[in-house]
Coordinates of C-alpha atoms in Angstrom, one line a residue:
Chain A
M107 CA 7.1 67.2 -11.5
T108 CA 7.4 63.8 -10.3
G109 CA 4.1 63.1 -12.0
N110 CA 5.5 64.5 -15.2
M111 CA 8.7 62.6 -14.7
H112 CA 6.6 59.6 -13.9
L113 CA 4.8 60.1 -17.0
G114 CA 8.0 60.7 -18.8
V115 CA 9.3 57.5 -17.6
E116 CA 6.1 55.6 -18.4
E117 CA 5.7 57.0 -21.9
P118 CA 8.8 55.4 -23.5
I119 CA 7.8 52.1 -21.8
R120 CA 4.3 52.5 -23.1
E121 CA 5.7 53.3 -26.5
C122 CA 7.8 50.1 -26.4
Q123 CA 4.8 48.2 -25.4
Y124 CA 2.8 49.8 -28.1
N125 CA 5.4 48.8 -30.6
Q126 CA 5.4 45.3 -29.3
I127 CA 1.6 45.2 -29.6
C128 CA 1.9 46.6 -33.0
T129 CA 4.2 43.9 -34.2
H130 CA 2.1 41.3 -32.5
N131 CA -1.0 42.6 -34.3
S132 CA 0.7 42.7 -37.7
S133 CA 2.0 39.2 -37.2
T134 CA -1.5 38.0 -36.4
M135 CA -2.8 39.8 -39.4
D136 CA -0.2 38.1 -41.5
T137 CA -0.9 34.6 -40.2
P138 CA -4.4 34.4 -41.9
H139 CA -2.7 35.3 -45.1
T140 CA 0.2 32.9 -44.5
K141 CA -2.3 30.3 -43.5
K142 CA -4.1 30.8 -46.8
K143 CA -0.8 30.4 -48.7
K144 CA 0.3 27.5 -46.5
I145 CA -0.1 24.3 -48.5
K146 CA -1.7 21.5 -46.7
R147 CA -0.9 17.9 -46.9
K148 CA -3.5 15.5 -48.2
W149 CA -4.0 13.7 -45.0
Q150 CA -5.2 17.0 -43.4
V151 CA -8.1 17.2 -45.8
F152 CA -8.8 13.5 -46.0
P153 CA -12.6 13.0 -46.1
G154 CA -12.7 9.6 -44.3
R155 CA -13.0 9.1 -40.6
N156 CA -9.4 8.2 -40.0
K157 CA -6.7 9.4 -37.6
F158 CA -3.3 10.3 -38.8
Y159 CA -0.1 10.6 -36.8
C160 CA 3.5 11.5 -37.5
N161 CA 2.5 14.0 -40.2
G162 CA 0.6 11.5 -42.2
R163 CA 2.9 8.5 -42.0
I164 CA 0.6 6.6 -39.6
M165 CA -3.0 5.9 -40.4
M166 CA -5.5 4.3 -38.1
A167 CA -9.2 4.1 -37.5
K168 CA -11.0 6.6 -35.3
Q169 CA -11.6 4.2 -32.4
T170 CA -8.2 3.0 -31.2
G171 CA -8.9 2.0 -27.6
V172 CA -9.0 -1.7 -28.2
F173 CA -5.8 -1.5 -30.1
Y174 CA -4.0 -0.1 -27.0
L175 CA -5.5 -2.9 -25.0
T176 CA -4.1 -5.4 -27.5
V177 CA -0.6 -3.8 -27.2
V178 CA -0.8 -3.7 -23.4
L179 CA -1.9 -7.4 -23.2
I180 CA 0.9 -8.6 -25.4
L181 CA 3.5 -6.4 -23.7
V182 CA 2.5 -7.3 -20.2
T183 CA 2.2 -11.0 -20.8
S184 CA 5.5 -11.2 -22.7
G185 CA 7.2 -8.9 -20.2
L186 CA 6.2 -11.1 -17.3
F187 CA 7.4 -14.1 -19.2
F188 CA 10.8 -12.7 -19.9
A189 CA 11.2 -11.3 -16.4
F190 CA 9.9 -14.1 -14.3
D191 CA 10.0 -17.4 -16.2
C192 CA 12.9 -17.0 -18.6
P193 CA 15.7 -16.7 -16.0
F194 CA 14.7 -20.1 -14.6
L195 CA 14.2 -21.7 -18.0
A196 CA 17.4 -20.3 -19.4
S197 CA 19.5 -21.6 -16.5
N198 CA 17.7 -24.9 -16.1
L199 CA 16.8 -25.9 -19.7
T200 CA 18.4 -23.8 -22.4
P201 CA 19.0 -20.2 -23.2
A202 CA 17.4 -20.8 -26.6
I203 CA 14.0 -20.4 -25.0
P204 CA 14.2 -16.7 -24.3
A205 CA 16.0 -16.2 -27.6
I206 CA 13.2 -17.8 -29.6
G207 CA 10.6 -16.1 -27.4
G208 CA 12.3 -12.8 -28.1
V209 CA 12.3 -13.3 -31.8
L210 CA 8.6 -14.3 -31.8
F211 CA 7.7 -11.3 -29.7
I212 CA 9.5 -8.8 -32.0
F213 CA 7.9 -10.4 -35.0
V214 CA 4.4 -10.2 -33.4
M215 CA 4.8 -6.5 -32.5
G216 CA 6.3 -5.7 -35.9
M217 CA 3.4 -7.3 -37.7
L218 CA 0.8 -5.7 -35.4
L219 CA 2.2 -2.3 -35.9
R220 CA 2.5 -2.7 -39.6
A221 CA -1.1 -3.9 -39.8
S222 CA -2.4 -1.1 -37.6
F223 CA -0.5 1.8 -39.1
S224 CA -0.6 1.1 -42.8
D225 CA -3.2 2.1 -45.3
P226 CA -5.5 -1.0 -45.8
G227 CA -6.1 -0.1 -49.4
V228 CA -8.4 2.9 -49.2
L229 CA -9.9 4.0 -52.5
P230 CA -9.8 7.8 -52.8
R231 CA -13.2 9.4 -53.5
A232 CA -14.2 10.5 -56.9
T233 CA -13.4 14.0 -58.1
P234 CA -16.4 16.1 -58.9
E235 CA -16.0 15.7 -62.6
E236 CA -15.8 11.9 -62.3
A237 CA -18.9 11.9 -60.2
A238 CA -20.7 14.0 -62.7
D239 CA -19.6 11.7 -65.5
I240 CA -20.8 8.6 -63.7
E241 CA -24.2 10.3 -62.9
R242 CA -24.6 11.1 -66.6
Q243 CA -23.8 7.5 -67.5
I244 CA -26.3 6.2 -65.0
D245 CA -29.0 8.5 -66.2
T246 CA -28.5 7.6 -69.9
A247 CA -28.4 3.9 -68.9
N248 CA -31.7 4.3 -67.0
G249 CA -33.4 5.9 -69.9
P250 CA -36.3 8.4 -69.7
S251 CA -38.4 7.8 -66.6
G252 CA -42.0 7.7 -67.4
P253 CA -44.9 7.5 -65.0
G254 CA -44.7 4.5 -62.8
Y255 CA -41.2 3.7 -64.1
R256 CA -38.9 2.3 -61.5
P257 CA -35.3 3.3 -61.9
P258 CA -33.1 0.3 -61.4
P259 CA -30.6 0.3 -58.5
R260 CA -27.2 1.7 -59.3
T261 CA -25.3 -1.5 -60.1
R262 CA -23.2 -2.7 -63.0
E263 CA -22.7 -6.3 -63.9
V264 CA -19.4 -7.7 -65.0
L265 CA -18.4 -11.1 -66.0
I266 CA -15.4 -12.3 -64.2
N267 CA -14.0 -15.7 -65.1
G268 CA -17.4 -16.9 -65.9
Q269 CA -19.2 -15.6 -62.9
T270 CA -21.5 -12.6 -62.9
V271 CA -20.4 -10.1 -60.3
K272 CA -22.4 -7.0 -59.4
L273 CA -20.5 -3.8 -58.9
K274 CA -22.4 -1.5 -56.6
Y275 CA -22.3 2.3 -56.5
C276 CA -21.1 3.9 -53.4
F277 CA -23.1 7.0 -52.5
T278 CA -20.5 8.3 -50.2
C279 CA -17.4 7.9 -52.4
K280 CA -19.4 8.4 -55.6
I281 CA -17.7 5.5 -57.4
F282 CA -18.6 2.1 -58.6
R283 CA -16.8 -0.1 -56.2
P284 CA -14.3 -2.5 -57.8
P285 CA -15.1 -6.2 -57.2
R286 CA -14.3 -7.3 -53.7
A287 CA -14.1 -3.7 -52.4
S288 CA -16.5 -2.7 -49.7
H289 CA -17.3 0.5 -47.8
C290 CA -16.3 0.4 -44.1
S291 CA -19.0 2.3 -42.2
L292 CA -16.7 2.8 -39.3
C293 CA -13.9 4.4 -41.2
D294 CA -16.2 5.8 -43.9
N295 CA -13.9 4.7 -46.7
C296 CA -14.2 2.2 -49.6
V297 CA -11.4 -0.3 -49.1
E298 CA -10.1 -2.6 -51.8
R299 CA -10.4 -6.3 -51.1
F300 CA -12.1 -5.5 -47.8
D301 CA -11.8 -8.3 -45.3
H302 CA -13.2 -6.8 -42.1
H303 CA -12.7 -3.9 -39.7
C304 CA -10.6 -5.2 -36.8
P305 CA -10.9 -3.2 -33.6
W306 CA -8.1 -5.2 -32.0
V307 CA -5.8 -3.9 -34.7
G308 CA -7.5 -0.5 -34.8
N309 CA -7.8 -0.4 -38.6
C310 CA -9.5 -2.0 -41.5
V311 CA -8.0 -5.1 -42.9
G312 CA -7.9 -4.9 -46.7
R313 CA -5.7 -5.6 -49.7
R314 CA -2.6 -3.8 -48.5
N315 CA -2.4 -5.1 -44.9
Y316 CA -4.1 -8.5 -45.0
R317 CA -0.8 -10.3 -45.0
F318 CA 0.5 -8.4 -42.0
F319 CA -2.7 -9.1 -40.2
Y320 CA -2.5 -12.8 -41.0
L321 CA 1.1 -13.0 -40.0
F322 CA 0.3 -11.2 -36.8
I323 CA -2.4 -13.6 -35.7
L324 CA -0.3 -16.6 -36.8
S325 CA 2.8 -15.5 -34.9
L326 CA 0.6 -14.4 -32.0
S327 CA -0.8 -18.0 -31.8
L328 CA 2.7 -19.3 -31.8
L329 CA 3.8 -16.9 -29.1
T330 CA 0.8 -17.6 -27.0
I331 CA 1.3 -21.4 -27.3
F332 CA 5.0 -20.9 -26.6
I333 CA 4.5 -18.8 -23.5
F334 CA 1.7 -21.1 -22.2
A335 CA 3.8 -24.3 -22.7
F336 CA 6.9 -22.9 -21.1
V337 CA 5.2 -21.3 -18.2
I338 CA 3.6 -24.6 -17.4
T339 CA 7.0 -26.3 -17.8
H340 CA 8.5 -23.8 -15.4
V341 CA 5.8 -24.3 -12.8
I342 CA 6.1 -28.1 -13.1
L343 CA 9.9 -28.0 -12.8
R344 CA 9.7 -25.8 -9.8
S345 CA 7.0 -27.9 -8.1
N346 CA 9.2 -31.0 -8.5
R347 CA 11.7 -29.3 -6.4
T348 CA 9.7 -27.3 -3.9
G349 CA 6.1 -28.4 -4.1
F350 CA 3.3 -26.9 -6.1
L351 CA 2.1 -24.1 -3.8
S352 CA 5.5 -22.8 -3.1
A353 CA 6.3 -22.8 -6.8
L354 CA 3.3 -20.6 -7.3
K355 CA 4.4 -18.4 -4.5
D356 CA 7.8 -18.0 -6.0
S357 CA 6.5 -17.0 -9.4
P358 CA 3.1 -15.4 -9.0
A359 CA 3.3 -13.9 -12.5
S360 CA 3.0 -17.4 -14.0
V361 CA -0.6 -17.7 -12.9
L362 CA -1.6 -14.5 -14.7
E363 CA 0.3 -15.6 -17.8
V364 CA -1.4 -18.9 -17.9
V365 CA -4.8 -17.4 -17.5
V366 CA -4.3 -14.9 -20.2
C367 CA -2.7 -17.4 -22.6
F368 CA -5.4 -20.0 -21.9
F369 CA -8.2 -17.7 -22.9
S370 CA -6.3 -16.2 -25.8
I371 CA -5.3 -19.5 -27.4
W372 CA -8.8 -20.6 -28.2
S373 CA -9.8 -17.5 -30.0
I374 CA -6.5 -16.6 -31.6
V375 CA -5.7 -20.1 -32.8
G376 CA -9.3 -20.4 -34.0
L377 CA -9.0 -17.2 -35.9
S378 CA -5.7 -18.2 -37.5
G379 CA -7.3 -21.4 -38.6
F380 CA -10.2 -19.5 -40.1
H381 CA -8.0 -17.1 -42.0
T382 CA -5.8 -19.9 -43.2
Y383 CA -8.9 -21.4 -44.7
L384 CA -9.9 -18.1 -46.2
I385 CA -6.4 -17.6 -47.7
S386 CA -6.3 -21.1 -49.2
S387 CA -9.7 -20.5 -50.9
N388 CA -8.9 -16.9 -51.8
Q389 CA -11.9 -15.4 -50.1
T390 CA -12.4 -12.5 -47.8
T391 CA -14.2 -12.6 -44.4
N392 CA -16.8 -10.4 -46.0
E393 CA -17.5 -12.9 -48.8
D394 CA -17.4 -15.9 -46.5
I395 CA -20.0 -14.4 -44.1
K396 CA -22.3 -13.4 -47.0
G397 CA -21.7 -16.8 -48.6
S398 CA -21.1 -15.1 -52.0
W399 CA -19.2 -18.1 -53.4
S400 CA -20.8 -20.9 -51.5
S401 CA -22.2 -23.8 -53.5
K402 CA -25.4 -23.4 -51.5
R403 CA -26.3 -20.4 -53.7
G404 CA -26.5 -22.4 -56.8
K405 CA -24.9 -25.2 -58.8
G406 CA -22.7 -23.0 -60.9
N407 CA -21.5 -20.8 -58.1
Y408 CA -17.8 -20.7 -57.6
N409 CA -15.1 -18.3 -56.6
P410 CA -13.9 -16.5 -59.7
Y411 CA -10.8 -15.1 -58.0
S412 CA -9.4 -18.4 -56.8
Y413 CA -6.4 -19.6 -58.7
G414 CA -7.7 -23.2 -58.3
N415 CA -4.5 -24.3 -56.5
L416 CA -4.2 -24.1 -52.7
I417 CA -0.5 -23.2 -52.8
T418 CA -0.9 -20.5 -55.5
N419 CA -3.7 -19.0 -53.4
C420 CA -1.6 -18.9 -50.3
C421 CA 1.5 -17.5 -52.2
A422 CA -0.6 -14.9 -53.9
A423 CA -2.1 -13.6 -50.7
L424 CA 1.2 -13.6 -48.7
C425 CA 3.9 -13.1 -51.2
G426 CA 2.1 -11.3 -54.0
P427 CA 3.1 -7.8 -55.0
L428 CA 2.3 -5.1 -52.5
P429 CA 0.5 -2.2 -54.3
P430 CA 1.3 1.3 -53.1
S431 CA -1.1 3.5 -51.2
L432 CA -3.6 5.2 -53.5
I433 CA -4.4 8.1 -51.2
D434 CA -0.9 9.7 -51.1
R435 CA -1.5 11.0 -47.6
R436 CA 1.8 12.9 -47.4
G437 CA 1.4 14.6 -50.7
F438 CA 0.6 18.3 -50.9
V439 CA -2.8 19.5 -51.9
Q440 CA -2.6 21.2 -55.2
P441 CA -4.6 24.4 -55.2
D442 CA -6.0 23.9 -58.7
T443 CA -6.8 20.2 -58.5
P444 CA -10.4 19.4 -57.9
Q445 CA -11.0 18.1 -54.4
P446 CA -12.9 14.9 -54.0
V447 CA -16.6 15.1 -53.2
A448 CA -17.1 15.9 -49.5
Q449 CA -19.7 14.2 -47.5
T450 CA -22.9 15.9 -48.6
N451 CA -25.1 13.3 -46.8
G452 CA -24.9 15.0 -43.5
T453 CA -28.1 17.1 -43.8
G454 CA -30.5 14.2 -44.4
A455 CA -34.0 15.0 -45.2
C456 CA -36.7 13.9 -42.8
P457 CA -37.6 10.6 -44.5
S458 CA -34.0 9.6 -44.5
N459 CA -33.6 10.4 -40.9
Q460 CA -36.7 8.4 -40.1
V461 CA -35.5 5.4 -42.1
Q462 CA -32.1 5.8 -40.6
S463 CA -33.4 5.8 -37.0
H464 CA -35.6 2.9 -37.9
M465 CA -32.7 1.0 -39.2
A466 CA -30.7 2.0 -36.2
A467 CA -33.4 0.7 -33.9
T468 CA -33.8 -2.5 -35.7
N469 CA -30.2 -3.2 -35.8
P470 CA -28.5 -2.1 -32.6
L471 CA -25.4 -4.0 -33.6
L472 CA -24.8 -1.7 -36.6
H473 CA -25.7 1.4 -34.7
S474 CA -23.8 0.8 -31.6
Q475 CA -20.6 -0.6 -33.1
P476 CA -18.7 2.6 -32.6
I477 CA -19.9 2.5 -29.0
I478 CA -18.8 -1.0 -28.6
L479 CA -15.3 -0.3 -29.7
G480 CA -14.8 2.1 -26.9
G481 CA -16.9 0.8 -24.2
G482 CA -17.1 -2.9 -25.0
A483 CA -13.5 -3.5 -24.5
P484 CA -13.4 -3.8 -20.7
L485 CA -16.4 -6.1 -20.8
Q486 CA -14.9 -8.2 -23.5
A487 CA -11.6 -8.5 -21.7
K488 CA -13.4 -10.3 -18.9
T489 CA -14.9 -12.9 -21.2
S490 CA -12.7 -13.7 -24.2
L491 CA -9.5 -11.9 -24.7
G492 CA -8.7 -12.8 -28.2
G493 CA -12.1 -11.7 -29.4
P494 CA -12.8 -12.9 -32.9
C495 CA -12.2 -10.1 -35.4
S496 CA -14.7 -11.4 -37.8
T497 CA -17.6 -10.1 -35.8
L498 CA -17.1 -6.4 -36.5
G499 CA -17.0 -6.6 -40.2
P500 CA -19.7 -4.3 -41.3
S501 CA -19.8 -3.7 -44.9
Q502 CA -22.1 -1.1 -46.3
A503 CA -22.9 -3.4 -49.2
S504 CA -24.7 -5.9 -47.0
L505 CA -28.1 -5.3 -45.7
P506 CA -28.3 -4.8 -41.9
S507 CA -30.1 -8.1 -41.4
S508 CA -27.2 -9.9 -42.9
I509 CA -24.6 -8.4 -40.5
P510 CA -25.0 -11.1 -37.9
G511 CA -23.3 -11.5 -34.6
L512 CA -22.2 -14.8 -36.0
S513 CA -19.4 -15.4 -33.7
C514 CA -19.8 -15.4 -29.9
G515 CA -18.2 -12.0 -29.5
G516 CA -21.0 -10.4 -31.5
E517 CA -23.7 -12.1 -29.4
L518 CA -22.0 -10.9 -26.2
M519 CA -22.1 -7.4 -27.6
A520 CA -25.8 -7.6 -28.5
L521 CA -26.7 -8.9 -25.1
R522 CA -24.7 -6.3 -23.2
D523 CA -25.9 -3.4 -25.2
S524 CA -27.3 -1.4 -22.3
E525 CA -24.2 -1.9 -20.2
I526 CA -22.1 -0.9 -23.1
H527 CA -24.0 2.3 -23.4
C528 CA -23.1 3.3 -19.9
H529 CA -19.5 2.4 -20.5
H530 CA -19.6 4.3 -23.7
H531 CA -20.3 7.5 -21.9
L532 CA -17.4 6.9 -19.6
H533 CA -15.1 6.0 -22.4
H534 CA -16.5 8.7 -24.5
Q535 CA -15.5 11.3 -22.0
H536 CA -12.0 9.8 -22.1
F537 CA -11.9 10.2 -25.8
I538 CA -13.3 13.7 -26.0
S539 CA -10.8 15.4 -23.7
P540 CA -7.6 14.6 -25.5
E541 CA -9.1 15.5 -28.8
E542 CA -10.5 18.8 -27.8
T543 CA -7.6 20.1 -25.8
P544 CA -4.7 20.9 -28.0
S545 CA -1.9 18.5 -27.0
P546 CA 1.4 20.1 -26.4
P547 CA 4.0 19.0 -28.9
T548 CA 6.3 17.5 -26.3
A549 CA 3.6 15.3 -24.7
L550 CA 2.7 13.3 -27.7
P551 CA 5.3 13.6 -30.4
C552 CA 3.2 12.0 -33.1
A553 CA -0.3 13.0 -32.2
T554 CA -0.9 15.9 -34.5
H555 CA -4.6 16.0 -34.7
L556 CA -4.6 18.6 -37.4
G557 CA -6.3 16.3 -39.8
H558 CA -8.9 15.4 -37.2
H559 CA -12.1 16.5 -38.6
V560 CA -14.1 15.0 -35.8
H561 CA -16.6 17.5 -34.4
P562 CA -17.7 16.6 -30.9
A563 CA -21.3 16.6 -32.1
Q564 CA -20.5 13.9 -34.7
L565 CA -19.3 11.6 -32.0
F566 CA -22.8 11.4 -30.6
N567 CA -24.2 11.4 -34.1
P568 CA -24.8 7.9 -35.2
A569 CA -21.3 7.5 -36.4
S570 CA -22.5 5.6 -39.4
Q571 CA -25.0 8.2 -40.3
D572 CA -23.4 9.0 -43.6
S573 CA -22.7 5.4 -44.4
L574 CA -26.2 4.5 -43.5
H575 CA -27.3 7.0 -46.1
E576 CA -26.9 4.4 -48.8
D577 CA -29.0 1.9 -46.9
S578 CA -31.6 4.6 -46.3
V579 CA -31.7 5.6 -49.9
R580 CA -32.1 2.0 -50.9
G581 CA -34.9 1.8 -48.3
L582 CA -36.5 4.9 -49.9
V583 CA -36.2 3.4 -53.3
K584 CA -37.9 0.3 -52.0
L585 CA -40.6 2.3 -50.3
S586 CA -41.2 4.4 -53.4
S587 CA -41.5 1.4 -55.5
V588 CA -44.4 0.0 -53.5
Chain B
M24 CA 2.5 29.9 -83.4
A25 CA 4.6 27.0 -82.3
T26 CA 5.6 28.9 -79.1
E27 CA 2.0 29.1 -77.9
F28 CA 2.3 26.0 -75.8
H29 CA 5.8 25.8 -74.4
N30 CA 4.9 23.0 -72.0
L31 CA 2.0 21.0 -70.8
Q32 CA 1.4 23.5 -67.9
E33 CA 0.8 26.3 -70.3
L34 CA -1.5 24.0 -72.3
R35 CA -3.6 23.7 -69.3
H36 CA -3.7 27.4 -68.4
S37 CA -3.8 29.1 -71.7
A38 CA -6.2 26.8 -73.5
S39 CA -9.6 26.4 -72.1
L40 CA -10.7 23.1 -70.8
A41 CA -13.7 21.9 -72.8
T42 CA -14.4 18.6 -71.2
K43 CA -12.9 15.5 -69.6
V44 CA -13.3 12.0 -70.8
F45 CA -12.9 9.1 -68.3
I46 CA -11.7 5.7 -69.4
Q47 CA -13.1 3.3 -66.8
R48 CA -11.6 0.1 -65.5
D49 CA -12.2 -3.2 -67.1
Y50 CA -12.9 -5.9 -64.5
S51 CA -13.5 -8.8 -66.8
D52 CA -10.2 -10.3 -65.8
G53 CA -10.8 -9.9 -62.1
T54 CA -9.4 -7.3 -59.8
I55 CA -6.2 -6.6 -61.7
C56 CA -5.7 -3.1 -63.0
K57 CA -6.9 -3.0 -66.6
F58 CA -8.6 -0.2 -68.5
Q59 CA -11.2 -0.4 -71.2
T60 CA -9.9 0.0 -74.7
K61 CA -13.3 1.1 -76.0
F62 CA -12.8 4.3 -78.0
P63 CA -14.8 7.2 -76.5
A64 CA -17.0 9.1 -78.9
E65 CA -15.7 12.5 -77.8
L66 CA -12.2 11.7 -79.0
D67 CA -13.4 10.8 -82.5
S68 CA -12.4 14.0 -84.1
R69 CA -9.3 14.5 -82.1
I70 CA -7.1 11.5 -82.3
E71 CA -6.7 8.3 -84.3
R72 CA -8.3 5.2 -82.8
S73 CA -5.1 3.2 -83.2
L74 CA -2.9 5.6 -81.2
F75 CA -5.4 5.7 -78.4
E76 CA -5.7 1.9 -78.2
E77 CA -1.9 1.6 -78.4
T78 CA -1.6 3.8 -75.3
V79 CA -4.2 2.0 -73.3
K80 CA -2.9 -1.4 -74.3
T81 CA 0.7 -0.5 -73.3
L82 CA -0.6 0.8 -69.9
N83 CA -2.6 -2.4 -69.4
C84 CA 0.5 -4.4 -70.1
C85 CA 2.6 -2.4 -67.6
Y86 CA 0.0 -2.8 -64.9
A87 CA -0.3 -6.5 -65.6
E88 CA 3.5 -6.8 -65.3
A89 CA 3.4 -5.0 -61.9
E90 CA 0.7 -7.2 -60.5
K91 CA 2.1 -10.4 -61.9
I92 CA 2.5 -13.2 -59.4
G93 CA 5.6 -15.0 -60.3
G94 CA 9.2 -15.7 -59.3
Q95 CA 10.3 -12.2 -58.8
S96 CA 7.4 -11.1 -56.7
Y97 CA 7.7 -14.2 -54.5
L98 CA 11.3 -13.5 -54.0
E99 CA 10.6 -10.0 -53.1
G100 CA 7.8 -11.1 -50.8
C101 CA 9.8 -13.7 -48.9
L102 CA 12.8 -11.4 -48.6
A103 CA 10.6 -8.7 -47.2
C104 CA 8.9 -11.1 -44.7
A105 CA 12.3 -12.4 -43.6
T106 CA 13.5 -8.9 -42.9
A107 CA 10.2 -7.9 -41.2
Y108 CA 9.6 -5.5 -44.1
I109 CA 12.4 -3.3 -43.1
V110 CA 14.0 -3.8 -46.5
F111 CA 11.4 -1.6 -48.0
L112 CA 12.9 1.4 -46.2
C113 CA 15.9 1.0 -48.4
M114 CA 14.6 -0.2 -51.7
E115 CA 11.3 0.4 -53.6
T116 CA 9.0 -2.4 -54.5
R117 CA 8.7 -3.7 -58.0
Y118 CA 5.3 -2.2 -58.2
E119 CA 6.6 1.2 -57.4
K120 CA 9.3 0.9 -60.0
I121 CA 6.8 0.0 -62.7
L122 CA 4.6 2.9 -61.6
K123 CA 7.5 5.3 -62.2
K124 CA 8.0 3.7 -65.6
I125 CA 4.4 4.2 -66.4
S126 CA 4.5 7.8 -65.3
M127 CA 7.4 8.5 -67.7
Y128 CA 5.6 6.8 -70.4
I129 CA 2.5 8.9 -69.9
Q130 CA 4.6 12.0 -69.9
E131 CA 6.2 11.0 -73.1
Q132 CA 2.9 10.2 -74.7
N133 CA 1.5 13.5 -73.7
E134 CA 4.5 15.3 -75.2
K135 CA 4.6 13.5 -78.5
I136 CA 1.0 12.6 -79.2
Y137 CA -1.7 14.1 -77.0
A138 CA -0.6 17.7 -76.4
P139 CA -0.3 18.5 -80.1
R140 CA -3.9 17.4 -80.4
G141 CA -5.0 19.5 -77.5
L142 CA -5.5 16.5 -75.2
L143 CA -3.9 15.6 -71.9
L144 CA -3.6 12.3 -70.2
T145 CA -3.7 12.2 -66.4
D146 CA -1.8 9.4 -64.7
P147 CA -4.3 6.9 -63.3
I148 CA -2.4 6.8 -60.0
E149 CA -3.5 10.4 -59.3
R150 CA -7.1 9.3 -59.6
G151 CA -6.8 6.3 -57.4
M152 CA -6.4 3.9 -60.3
R153 CA -10.1 4.3 -61.1
V154 CA -9.9 6.0 -64.4
I155 CA -7.6 7.4 -67.1
E156 CA -8.7 11.0 -67.3
I157 CA -8.3 12.6 -70.7
S158 CA -8.7 16.4 -70.7
I159 CA -9.9 17.9 -74.0
F160 CA -8.8 21.5 -74.6
E161 CA -10.2 23.9 -77.0
D162 CA -7.1 25.6 -78.3
S163 CA -8.0 28.8 -80.1
G164 CA -7.2 27.8 -83.7
S165 CA -3.5 27.4 -83.6
T166 CA -1.6 24.4 -84.7
S167 CA 0.5 23.9 -81.7
S168 CA 3.6 21.9 -82.1
S169 CA 4.8 19.3 -79.7
S170 CA 5.6 20.8 -76.3
T171 CA 9.1 21.1 -75.1
G172 CA 10.5 22.0 -71.7
S173 CA 9.8 20.2 -68.6
P174 CA 6.3 18.9 -68.6
S175 CA 5.0 17.8 -65.3
S176 CA 2.4 15.3 -66.5
G177 CA -0.5 17.5 -65.7
T178 CA 0.2 18.4 -62.1
A179 CA 1.8 21.4 -60.7
Q180 CA 4.8 20.7 -58.5

């Protein structure tokens, strides 16, 4: 009886549970359907190697470790300045010092975040119909290929302002790149007016964020000089009263600030000067490194984009109209619109792999750049803090041999390659865990990694595999032509 | 007969898409946005050359206006810099205003000129400013009148 009663008691409970399970099942069955109907935003299906936050409002490169280092350095140094030096300076000299410092600091952070979070001018990839149309045009331009006929490389020539400019075909994006555009192998995007990829800012620097980048380095130079000067003033004033050693004991933070500022000033001020020169001559870092418009190339070689006037060049770069983003990352994916060509270069044939590994071997700089970004940072911090951004400016258009470690940062990286590799693994672990474990919504409010198409395997893949494809194909063309 | 294409959406769905023609960018003036005015051969039987050139030239003018470096753009740039670019949260840039104007113009052109001829212009901004995409439809023998209703310039909303 009790057993029956027991059963009787259990059955309704079981029934309830069954009902609950039933509804749970039906809801899980519904979700695939609802997921199919759920419209995605364009950033979630973005083919490039970017990270998006805040539902597509923020766009950054994949490797952002160095960016966080930049933010921490600026915050800590400024924080120490405001906490330890400003009270003394405000009371003994003038309260305008912390006021000006505050304004400078806010401006620096504002420009940094703007440069890091905005779309640098990414060109969306071609739709399948466009790609097919271009292929057809290239085939008709090449003409019938007979035996021993060497197809010309995929370039188009255009006359701009009297200079012949070659437009190159991007194999990844399936478009002919506009003049001054370049393909960033780290972000795997073609970027308009590509300047360089800056790991300190955690993003490419291109048409849409160059002015923010320039204002950032300019204001950061001013801030660094400002802090350096006033910390020294503070220590001197204190030592006049109490002696040098006790002055240092009273404000130990000043020593750290002076050290950080001293090392930063050289690189940041130098970089500001370099970019001022680039702006005044209307060149990009990419063009300057390659010497595209240098007079050494030929007598009639000049920059066709320059307005001829220094002031006009500066105004155009800094105050010119700001074009909107072309990738519309927060827009909704239309179910009937053709999706841009996905990366089909992943499954390389054997020859391309060989060529690619050969290229990777001959140019460790290009291959290990993603590694450097993560693991090189702690090493770089010891040597030069304001590492020149112009080093990591790989553009797919340039041959690997012409991507030099021209500035000292690059050489440091090449030398410490083996050490960096070890650091990479450590840092790599750090990167994998947050990406693989789903982050709870409360922990990181903005870190929705839905659009994160990184497969763990790809992280170990030569990150520039797809972007090396173009070089490898070019290599194949050269090999086949022999 | 005239009701066969009520709006541009129906044009896309009921008529069959034959082919697409792409008008490429013209870089002879530098990096400014400008499209080639060369008349594509596929449109030969569909539309008069002058109408097509008129459309492309107007678009080129609008884009040149948007990218013009002059008094107004300097003013906007300096104001934006002075307010740390916060001002763009409240107002839209001159470029964006002109892009909206262009979008309206393309819609109007589609309504009046292109849809009756079985063609459809796609706003270049939707193709990353790389091309002007002209879709050619094979309408099944009906002389469709100009479309009415609320055309959405080629994209579903």
